[in-house]
JSON list of C-alpha atoms in Angstrom, two decimals:
[
{"chain": "A", "resi": 1, "resn": "MET", "atom": "CA", "xyz": [3.47, 23.36, 76.80]},
{"chain": "A", "resi": 2, "resn": "ALA", "atom": "CA", "xyz": [2.85, 26.46, 78.83]},
{"chain": "A", "resi": 3, "resn": "VAL", "atom": "CA", "xyz": [0.27, 28.88, 77.57]},
{"chain": "A", "resi": 4, "resn": "PRO", "atom": "CA", "xyz": [1.04, 32.62, 77.29]},
{"chain": "A", "resi": 5, "resn": "CYS", "atom": "CA", "xyz": [-1.12, 35.08, 79.01]},
{"chain": "A", "resi": 6, "resn": "ILE", "atom": "CA", "xyz": [-2.11, 38.48, 77.63]},
{"chain": "A", "resi": 7, "resn": "SER", "atom": "CA", "xyz": [-1.70, 40.81, 80.57]},
{"chain": "A", "resi": 8, "resn": "SER", "atom": "CA", "xyz": [-4.19, 43.56, 79.70]},
{"chain": "A", "resi": 9, "resn": "ALA", "atom": "CA", "xyz": [-7.09, 41.11, 79.41]},
{"chain": "A", "resi": 10, "resn": "GLY", "atom": "CA", "xyz": [-6.05, 38.23, 81.65]},
{"chain": "A", "resi": 11, "resn": "ARG", "atom": "CA", "xyz": [-6.98, 35.59, 79.11]},
{"chain": "A", "resi": 12, "resn": "THR", "atom": "CA", "xyz": [-4.73, 32.75, 78.01]},
{"chain": "A", "resi": 13, "resn": "SER", "atom": "CA", "xyz": [-3.79, 32.16, 74.27]},
{"chain": "A", "resi": 14, "resn": "THR", "atom": "CA", "xyz": [-0.99, 31.41, 71.92]},
{"chain": "A", "resi": 15, "resn": "PRO", "atom": "CA", "xyz": [-0.08, 34.66, 70.00]},
{"chain": "A", "resi": 16, "resn": "SER", "atom": "CA", "xyz": [2.65, 33.10, 67.82]},
{"chain": "A", "resi": 17, "resn": "SER", "atom": "CA", "xyz": [-0.10, 31.21, 65.89]},
{"chain": "A", "resi": 18, "resn": "MET", "atom": "CA", "xyz": [-1.40, 34.59, 64.70]},
{"chain": "A", "resi": 19, "resn": "ARG", "atom": "CA", "xyz": [1.92, 35.65, 63.05]},
{"chain": "A", "resi": 20, "resn": "PRO", "atom": "CA", "xyz": [1.82, 36.37, 59.31]},
{"chain": "A", "resi": 21, "resn": "VAL", "atom": "CA", "xyz": [3.72, 34.22, 57.00]},
{"chain": "A", "resi": 22, "resn": "LEU", "atom": "CA", "xyz": [6.26, 36.73, 55.72]},
{"chain": "A", "resi": 23, "resn": "SER", "atom": "CA", "xyz": [9.96, 36.75, 55.34]},
{"chain": "A", "resi": 24, "resn": "PRO", "atom": "CA", "xyz": [10.83, 39.07, 58.32]},
{"chain": "A", "resi": 25, "resn": "ARG", "atom": "CA", "xyz": [13.95, 41.04, 58.93]},
{"chain": "A", "resi": 26, "resn": "SER", "atom": "CA", "xyz": [15.17, 40.09, 62.36]},
{"chain": "A", "resi": 27, "resn": "ILE", "atom": "CA", "xyz": [17.94, 40.86, 64.79]},
{"chain": "A", "resi": 28, "resn": "THR", "atom": "CA", "xyz": [18.85, 39.18, 68.12]},
{"chain": "A", "resi": 29, "resn": "ALA", "atom": "CA", "xyz": [20.58, 41.29, 70.64]},
{"chain": "A", "resi": 30, "resn": "ARG", "atom": "CA", "xyz": [23.16, 39.29, 72.72]},
{"chain": "A", "resi": 31, "resn": "PRO", "atom": "CA", "xyz": [22.38, 39.07, 76.40]},
{"chain": "A", "resi": 32, "resn": "SER", "atom": "CA", "xyz": [23.91, 41.91, 78.25]},
{"chain": "A", "resi": 33, "resn": "THR", "atom": "CA", "xyz": [23.38, 44.09, 81.27]},
{"chain": "A", "resi": 34, "resn": "SER", "atom": "CA", "xyz": [21.53, 47.32, 80.79]},
{"chain": "A", "resi": 35, "resn": "SER", "atom": "CA", "xyz": [23.39, 50.55, 80.94]},
{"chain": "A", "resi": 36, "resn": "PHE", "atom": "CA", "xyz": [20.22, 51.94, 82.70]},
{"chain": "A", "resi": 37, "resn": "ALA", "atom": "CA", "xyz": [20.57, 49.15, 85.27]},
{"chain": "A", "resi": 38, "resn": "THR", "atom": "CA", "xyz": [24.17, 50.36, 86.03]},
{"chain": "A", "resi": 39, "resn": "LEU", "atom": "CA", "xyz": [23.01, 54.01, 86.15]},
{"chain": "A", "resi": 40, "resn": "ASN", "atom": "CA", "xyz": [20.15, 53.20, 88.52]},
{"chain": "A", "resi": 41, "resn": "SER", "atom": "CA", "xyz": [21.96, 50.78, 90.76]},
{"chain": "A", "resi": 42, "resn": "LEU", "atom": "CA", "xyz": [19.73, 47.83, 89.86]},
{"chain": "A", "resi": 43, "resn": "PRO", "atom": "CA", "xyz": [21.04, 44.27, 89.90]},
{"chain": "A", "resi": 44, "resn": "PRO", "atom": "CA", "xyz": [22.07, 43.27, 86.45]},
{"chain": "A", "resi": 45, "resn": "ARG", "atom": "CA", "xyz": [19.67, 41.01, 84.51]},
{"chain": "A", "resi": 46, "resn": "LYS", "atom": "CA", "xyz": [20.31, 39.39, 81.29]},
{"chain": "A", "resi": 47, "resn": "HIS", "atom": "CA", "xyz": [17.64, 39.69, 78.59]},
{"chain": "A", "resi": 48, "resn": "ARG", "atom": "CA", "xyz": [17.96, 38.37, 75.05]},
{"chain": "A", "resi": 49, "resn": "ILE", "atom": "CA", "xyz": [15.68, 40.54, 72.80]},
{"chain": "A", "resi": 50, "resn": "THR", "atom": "CA", "xyz": [14.69, 39.20, 69.39]},
{"chain": "A", "resi": 51, "resn": "VAL", "atom": "CA", "xyz": [13.11, 41.81, 67.04]},
{"chain": "A", "resi": 52, "resn": "THR", "atom": "CA", "xyz": [11.18, 40.72, 63.99]},
{"chain": "A", "resi": 53, "resn": "LEU", "atom": "CA", "xyz": [10.05, 43.51, 61.58]},
{"chain": "A", "resi": 54, "resn": "ASP", "atom": "CA", "xyz": [7.04, 42.43, 59.57]},
{"chain": "A", "resi": 55, "resn": "ALA", "atom": "CA", "xyz": [5.99, 46.02, 59.25]},
{"chain": "A", "resi": 56, "resn": "PRO", "atom": "CA", "xyz": [8.39, 48.97, 58.84]},
{"chain": "A", "resi": 57, "resn": "ILE", "atom": "CA", "xyz": [9.23, 51.07, 61.96]},
{"chain": "A", "resi": 58, "resn": "PRO", "atom": "CA", "xyz": [11.06, 54.49, 62.27]},
{"chain": "A", "resi": 59, "resn": "VAL", "atom": "CA", "xyz": [14.09, 53.08, 64.13]},
{"chain": "A", "resi": 60, "resn": "GLY", "atom": "CA", "xyz": [16.31, 50.07, 63.56]},
{"chain": "A", "resi": 61, "resn": "ALA", "atom": "CA", "xyz": [15.79, 46.66, 65.15]},
{"chain": "A", "resi": 62, "resn": "SER", "atom": "CA", "xyz": [18.94, 47.14, 67.36]},
{"chain": "A", "resi": 63, "resn": "THR", "atom": "CA", "xyz": [17.47, 50.41, 68.86]},
{"chain": "A", "resi": 64, "resn": "VAL", "atom": "CA", "xyz": [14.20, 48.49, 69.66]},
{"chain": "A", "resi": 65, "resn": "ALA", "atom": "CA", "xyz": [16.16, 45.69, 71.21]},
{"chain": "A", "resi": 66, "resn": "ARG", "atom": "CA", "xyz": [18.06, 48.30, 73.42]},
{"chain": "A", "resi": 67, "resn": "TRP", "atom": "CA", "xyz": [14.93, 50.07, 74.48]},
{"chain": "A", "resi": 68, "resn": "VAL", "atom": "CA", "xyz": [13.30, 46.74, 75.50]},
{"chain": "A", "resi": 69, "resn": "ARG", "atom": "CA", "xyz": [16.36, 45.53, 77.18]},
{"chain": "A", "resi": 70, "resn": "ASP", "atom": "CA", "xyz": [16.77, 48.72, 79.14]},
{"chain": "A", "resi": 71, "resn": "ALA", "atom": "CA", "xyz": [13.08, 48.70, 80.14]},
{"chain": "A", "resi": 72, "resn": "ALA", "atom": "CA", "xyz": [13.21, 45.04, 81.12]},
{"chain": "A", "resi": 73, "resn": "ALA", "atom": "CA", "xyz": [16.14, 45.86, 83.60]},
{"chain": "A", "resi": 74, "resn": "ILE", "atom": "CA", "xyz": [14.36, 48.86, 85.10]},
{"chain": "A", "resi": 75, "resn": "VAL", "atom": "CA", "xyz": [11.17, 46.96, 85.83]},
{"chain": "A", "resi": 76, "resn": "ARG", "atom": "CA", "xyz": [13.34, 43.93, 86.97]},
{"chain": "A", "resi": 77, "resn": "LEU", "atom": "CA", "xyz": [11.78, 41.41, 84.56]},
{"chain": "A", "resi": 78, "resn": "PRO", "atom": "CA", "xyz": [13.34, 37.92, 85.16]},
{"chain": "A", "resi": 79, "resn": "SER", "atom": "CA", "xyz": [16.16, 36.97, 82.94]},
{"chain": "A", "resi": 80, "resn": "GLY", "atom": "CA", "xyz": [15.08, 35.36, 79.65]},
{"chain": "A", "resi": 81, "resn": "ARG", "atom": "CA", "xyz": [14.24, 36.06, 76.05]},
{"chain": "A", "resi": 82, "resn": "ILE", "atom": "CA", "xyz": [11.72, 38.68, 74.96]},
{"chain": "A", "resi": 83, "resn": "THR", "atom": "CA", "xyz": [10.41, 38.87, 71.39]},
{"chain": "A", "resi": 84, "resn": "VAL", "atom": "CA", "xyz": [9.19, 42.08, 69.71]},
{"chain": "A", "resi": 85, "resn": "THR", "atom": "CA", "xyz": [7.32, 41.83, 66.43]},
{"chain": "A", "resi": 86, "resn": "SER", "atom": "CA", "xyz": [6.04, 44.63, 64.33]},
{"chain": "A", "resi": 87, "resn": "VAL", "atom": "CA", "xyz": [2.82, 43.77, 62.46]},
{"chain": "A", "resi": 88, "resn": "PRO", "atom": "CA", "xyz": [0.65, 45.47, 59.91]},
{"chain": "A", "resi": 89, "resn": "PRO", "atom": "CA", "xyz": [-2.92, 46.73, 61.02]},
{"chain": "A", "resi": 90, "resn": "SER", "atom": "CA", "xyz": [-4.70, 43.68, 59.70]},
{"chain": "A", "resi": 91, "resn": "ILE", "atom": "CA", "xyz": [-2.63, 41.42, 61.95]},
{"chain": "A", "resi": 92, "resn": "SER", "atom": "CA", "xyz": [-2.88, 43.77, 64.85]},
{"chain": "A", "resi": 93, "resn": "ARG", "atom": "CA", "xyz": [-6.79, 44.02, 64.59]},
{"chain": "A", "resi": 94, "resn": "GLN", "atom": "CA", "xyz": [-6.98, 40.13, 64.21]},
{"chain": "A", "resi": 95, "resn": "MET", "atom": "CA", "xyz": [-4.87, 39.63, 67.40]},
{"chain": "A", "resi": 96, "resn": "ASN", "atom": "CA", "xyz": [-6.66, 42.45, 69.34]},
{"chain": "A", "resi": 97, "resn": "ARG", "atom": "CA", "xyz": [-10.08, 40.92, 68.47]},
{"chain": "A", "resi": 98, "resn": "ARG", "atom": "CA", "xyz": [-8.90, 37.43, 69.41]},
{"chain": "A", "resi": 99, "resn": "TYR", "atom": "CA", "xyz": [-7.13, 38.26, 72.66]},
{"chain": "A", "resi": 100, "resn": "ARG", "atom": "CA", "xyz": [-8.86, 41.41, 73.87]},
{"chain": "A", "resi": 101, "resn": "ARG", "atom": "CA", "xyz": [-12.27, 41.21, 72.14]},
{"chain": "A", "resi": 102, "resn": "ARG", "atom": "CA", "xyz": [-11.70, 44.68, 70.56]},
{"chain": "A", "resi": 103, "resn": "ASP", "atom": "CA", "xyz": [-12.33, 44.78, 66.76]},
{"chain": "A", "resi": 104, "resn": "ARG", "atom": "CA", "xyz": [-9.63, 47.34, 65.78]},
{"chain": "A", "resi": 105, "resn": "PRO", "atom": "CA", "xyz": [-5.87, 47.45, 65.47]},
{"chain": "A", "resi": 106, "resn": "THR", "atom": "CA", "xyz": [-3.94, 48.50, 68.52]},
{"chain": "A", "resi": 107, "resn": "ASN", "atom": "CA", "xyz": [-0.61, 50.06, 69.11]},
{"chain": "A", "resi": 108, "resn": "VAL", "atom": "CA", "xyz": [0.98, 47.39, 71.46]},
{"chain": "A", "resi": 109, "resn": "LEU", "atom": "CA", "xyz": [-0.01, 43.95, 72.75]},
{"chain": "A", "resi": 110, "resn": "SER", "atom": "CA", "xyz": [1.91, 42.19, 75.60]},
{"chain": "A", "resi": 111, "resn": "PHE", "atom": "CA", "xyz": [1.94, 38.56, 76.04]},
{"chain": "A", "resi": 112, "resn": "ARG", "atom": "CA", "xyz": [3.43, 37.22, 79.31]},
{"chain": "A", "resi": 113, "resn": "TYR", "atom": "CA", "xyz": [4.68, 33.66, 79.41]},
{"chain": "A", "resi": 114, "resn": "ASP", "atom": "CA", "xyz": [4.12, 32.34, 82.94]},
{"chain": "A", "resi": 115, "resn": "PRO", "atom": "CA", "xyz": [6.03, 30.00, 83.27]},
{"chain": "A", "resi": 116, "resn": "PRO", "atom": "CA", "xyz": [8.50, 30.83, 80.52]},
{"chain": "A", "resi": 117, "resn": "VAL", "atom": "CA", "xyz": [8.43, 28.80, 77.31]},
{"chain": "A", "resi": 118, "resn": "ASP", "atom": "CA", "xyz": [11.76, 27.64, 76.04]},
{"chain": "A", "resi": 119, "resn": "GLY", "atom": "CA", "xyz": [13.35, 30.58, 77.90]},
{"chain": "A", "resi": 120, "resn": "CYS", "atom": "CA", "xyz": [10.97, 33.14, 76.49]},
{"chain": "A", "resi": 121, "resn": "ILE", "atom": "CA", "xyz": [9.41, 35.33, 79.24]},
{"chain": "A", "resi": 122, "resn": "GLY", "atom": "CA", "xyz": [7.08, 37.32, 76.91]},
{"chain": "A", "resi": 123, "resn": "GLU", "atom": "CA", "xyz": [6.21, 38.91, 73.57]},
{"chain": "A", "resi": 124, "resn": "LEU", "atom": "CA", "xyz": [5.50, 42.52, 72.50]},
{"chain": "A", "resi": 125, "resn": "ILE", "atom": "CA", "xyz": [3.48, 42.99, 69.27]},
{"chain": "A", "resi": 126, "resn": "ILE", "atom": "CA", "xyz": [3.59, 46.53, 67.93]},
{"chain": "A", "resi": 127, "resn": "CYS", "atom": "CA", "xyz": [1.67, 48.00, 65.05]},
{"chain": "A", "resi": 128, "resn": "PRO", "atom": "CA", "xyz": [3.69, 50.86, 63.51]},
{"chain": "A", "resi": 129, "resn": "ALA", "atom": "CA", "xyz": [0.81, 52.16, 61.52]},
{"chain": "A", "resi": 130, "resn": "VAL", "atom": "CA", "xyz": [-1.37, 52.75, 64.55]},
{"chain": "A", "resi": 131, "resn": "ILE", "atom": "CA", "xyz": [1.62, 54.20, 66.50]},
{"chain": "A", "resi": 132, "resn": "ARG", "atom": "CA", "xyz": [2.28, 56.69, 63.59]},
{"chain": "A", "resi": 133, "resn": "ALA", "atom": "CA", "xyz": [-1.42, 57.74, 63.57]},
{"chain": "A", "resi": 134, "resn": "GLU", "atom": "CA", "xyz": [-1.36, 58.37, 67.25]},
{"chain": "A", "resi": 135, "resn": "ALA", "atom": "CA", "xyz": [1.96, 60.02, 67.58]},
{"chain": "A", "resi": 136, "resn": "GLY", "atom": "CA", "xyz": [2.01, 62.56, 64.75]},
{"chain": "A", "resi": 137, "resn": "ARG", "atom": "CA", "xyz": [5.57, 63.90, 64.67]},
{"chain": "A", "resi": 138, "resn": "ARG", "atom": "CA", "xyz": [6.75, 62.21, 67.89]},
{"chain": "A", "resi": 139, "resn": "VAL", "atom": "CA", "xyz": [6.63, 58.75, 66.45]},
{"chain": "A", "resi": 140, "resn": "VAL", "atom": "CA", "xyz": [10.03, 57.68, 67.78]},
{"chain": "A", "resi": 141, "resn": "ALA", "atom": "CA", "xyz": [9.45, 58.74, 71.22]},
{"chain": "A", "resi": 142, "resn": "TRP", "atom": "CA", "xyz": [5.85, 57.22, 71.23]},
{"chain": "A", "resi": 143, "resn": "THR", "atom": "CA", "xyz": [7.33, 53.94, 69.90]},
{"chain": "A", "resi": 144, "resn": "LYS", "atom": "CA", "xyz": [9.84, 53.88, 72.75]},
{"chain": "A", "resi": 145, "resn": "PHE", "atom": "CA", "xyz": [7.17, 54.74, 75.42]},
{"chain": "A", "resi": 146, "resn": "LEU", "atom": "CA", "xyz": [4.81, 51.94, 74.14]},
{"chain": "A", "resi": 147, "resn": "LEU", "atom": "CA", "xyz": [7.67, 49.37, 74.23]},
{"chain": "A", "resi": 148, "resn": "GLN", "atom": "CA", "xyz": [8.44, 50.46, 77.81]},
{"chain": "A", "resi": 149, "resn": "HIS", "atom": "CA", "xyz": [4.65, 50.31, 78.60]},
{"chain": "A", "resi": 150, "resn": "GLY", "atom": "CA", "xyz": [4.35, 46.83, 77.15]},
{"chain": "A", "resi": 151, "resn": "SER", "atom": "CA", "xyz": [7.44, 45.75, 79.28]},
{"chain": "A", "resi": 152, "resn": "ILE", "atom": "CA", "xyz": [5.63, 46.68, 82.40]},
{"chain": "A", "resi": 153, "resn": "HIS", "atom": "CA", "xyz": [2.72, 44.51, 81.30]},
{"chain": "A", "resi": 154, "resn": "LEU", "atom": "CA", "xyz": [5.16, 41.60, 80.94]},
{"chain": "A", "resi": 155, "resn": "LEU", "atom": "CA", "xyz": [5.55, 41.69, 84.72]},
{"chain": "A", "resi": 156, "resn": "GLY", "atom": "CA", "xyz": [1.81, 40.81, 84.90]},
{"chain": "A", "resi": 157, "resn": "LEU", "atom": "CA", "xyz": [0.91, 44.30, 86.01]},
{"chain": "A", "resi": 158, "resn": "ASP", "atom": "CA", "xyz": [-2.02, 46.39, 84.78]},
{"chain": "A", "resi": 159, "resn": "HIS", "atom": "CA", "xyz": [-3.05, 49.86, 85.63]},
{"chain": "A", "resi": 160, "resn": "GLN", "atom": "CA", "xyz": [-6.58, 49.46, 86.73]},
{"chain": "A", "resi": 161, "resn": "SER", "atom": "CA", "xyz": [-6.42, 49.81, 90.50]},
{"chain": "A", "resi": 162, "resn": "ASP", "atom": "CA", "xyz": [-5.06, 52.88, 92.35]},
{"chain": "A", "resi": 163, "resn": "ALA", "atom": "CA", "xyz": [-2.19, 50.67, 93.85]},
{"chain": "A", "resi": 164, "resn": "GLU", "atom": "CA", "xyz": [-1.20, 49.32, 90.39]},
{"chain": "A", "resi": 165, "resn": "GLN", "atom": "CA", "xyz": [-1.40, 52.87, 88.94]},
{"chain": "A", "resi": 166, "resn": "ARG", "atom": "CA", "xyz": [0.99, 54.22, 91.55]},
{"chain": "A", "resi": 167, "resn": "ARG", "atom": "CA", "xyz": [3.47, 51.46, 90.90]},
{"chain": "A", "resi": 168, "resn": "TRP", "atom": "CA", "xyz": [3.01, 51.93, 87.16]},
{"chain": "A", "resi": 169, "resn": "SER", "atom": "CA", "xyz": [3.81, 55.65, 87.55]},
{"chain": "A", "resi": 170, "resn": "ARG", "atom": "CA", "xyz": [6.99, 54.90, 89.50]},
{"chain": "A", "resi": 171, "resn": "TYR", "atom": "CA", "xyz": [8.20, 52.72, 86.62]},
{"chain": "A", "resi": 172, "resn": "GLU", "atom": "CA", "xyz": [7.37, 55.33, 84.11]},
{"chain": "A", "resi": 173, "resn": "GLN", "atom": "CA", "xyz": [9.28, 58.03, 86.18]},
{"chain": "A", "resi": 174, "resn": "ARG", "atom": "CA", "xyz": [12.21, 55.80, 86.06]},
{"chain": "A", "resi": 175, "resn": "PHE", "atom": "CA", "xyz": [12.03, 55.45, 82.26]},
{"chain": "A", "resi": 176, "resn": "ALA", "atom": "CA", "xyz": [12.03, 59.25, 82.06]},
{"chain": "A", "resi": 177, "resn": "SER", "atom": "CA", "xyz": [15.15, 59.74, 84.18]}
]
């Protein structure tokens, strides 16, 4: 079985094993081409987005799926499934400590599957409590930004070098347009 890779730290691990045992609400968005892809003349890509809400977020699961699908098309992620899971701070902290060696909850973690596992190209783990604390009144916009940010990490990119930062900035500009 392939092992997922956390882009921001470059270490391999299996994030699904850290999931809490809860009865999540979830939605699966059907594969479709992105409206952003059409607007920006990108080749259509098909992404199936599965959203699992283990912690409450300020928007619906279908909105999260649309944001991630659109971001995946803009950054030209390969076709496949992407899972998005919202978790409470305790789980975020546990995962951040395990995969990034930082003992605190974080807003978003990106796990890239290379090669894909059963059609899944990656996972985004978000912590709404951290996002709310960081965002103040702009929680919806900050949530969208972090999901887009995490989608760029699913490409295997980081933003450490000047060249990566320039490429990263180009993607963020496309998200804003």
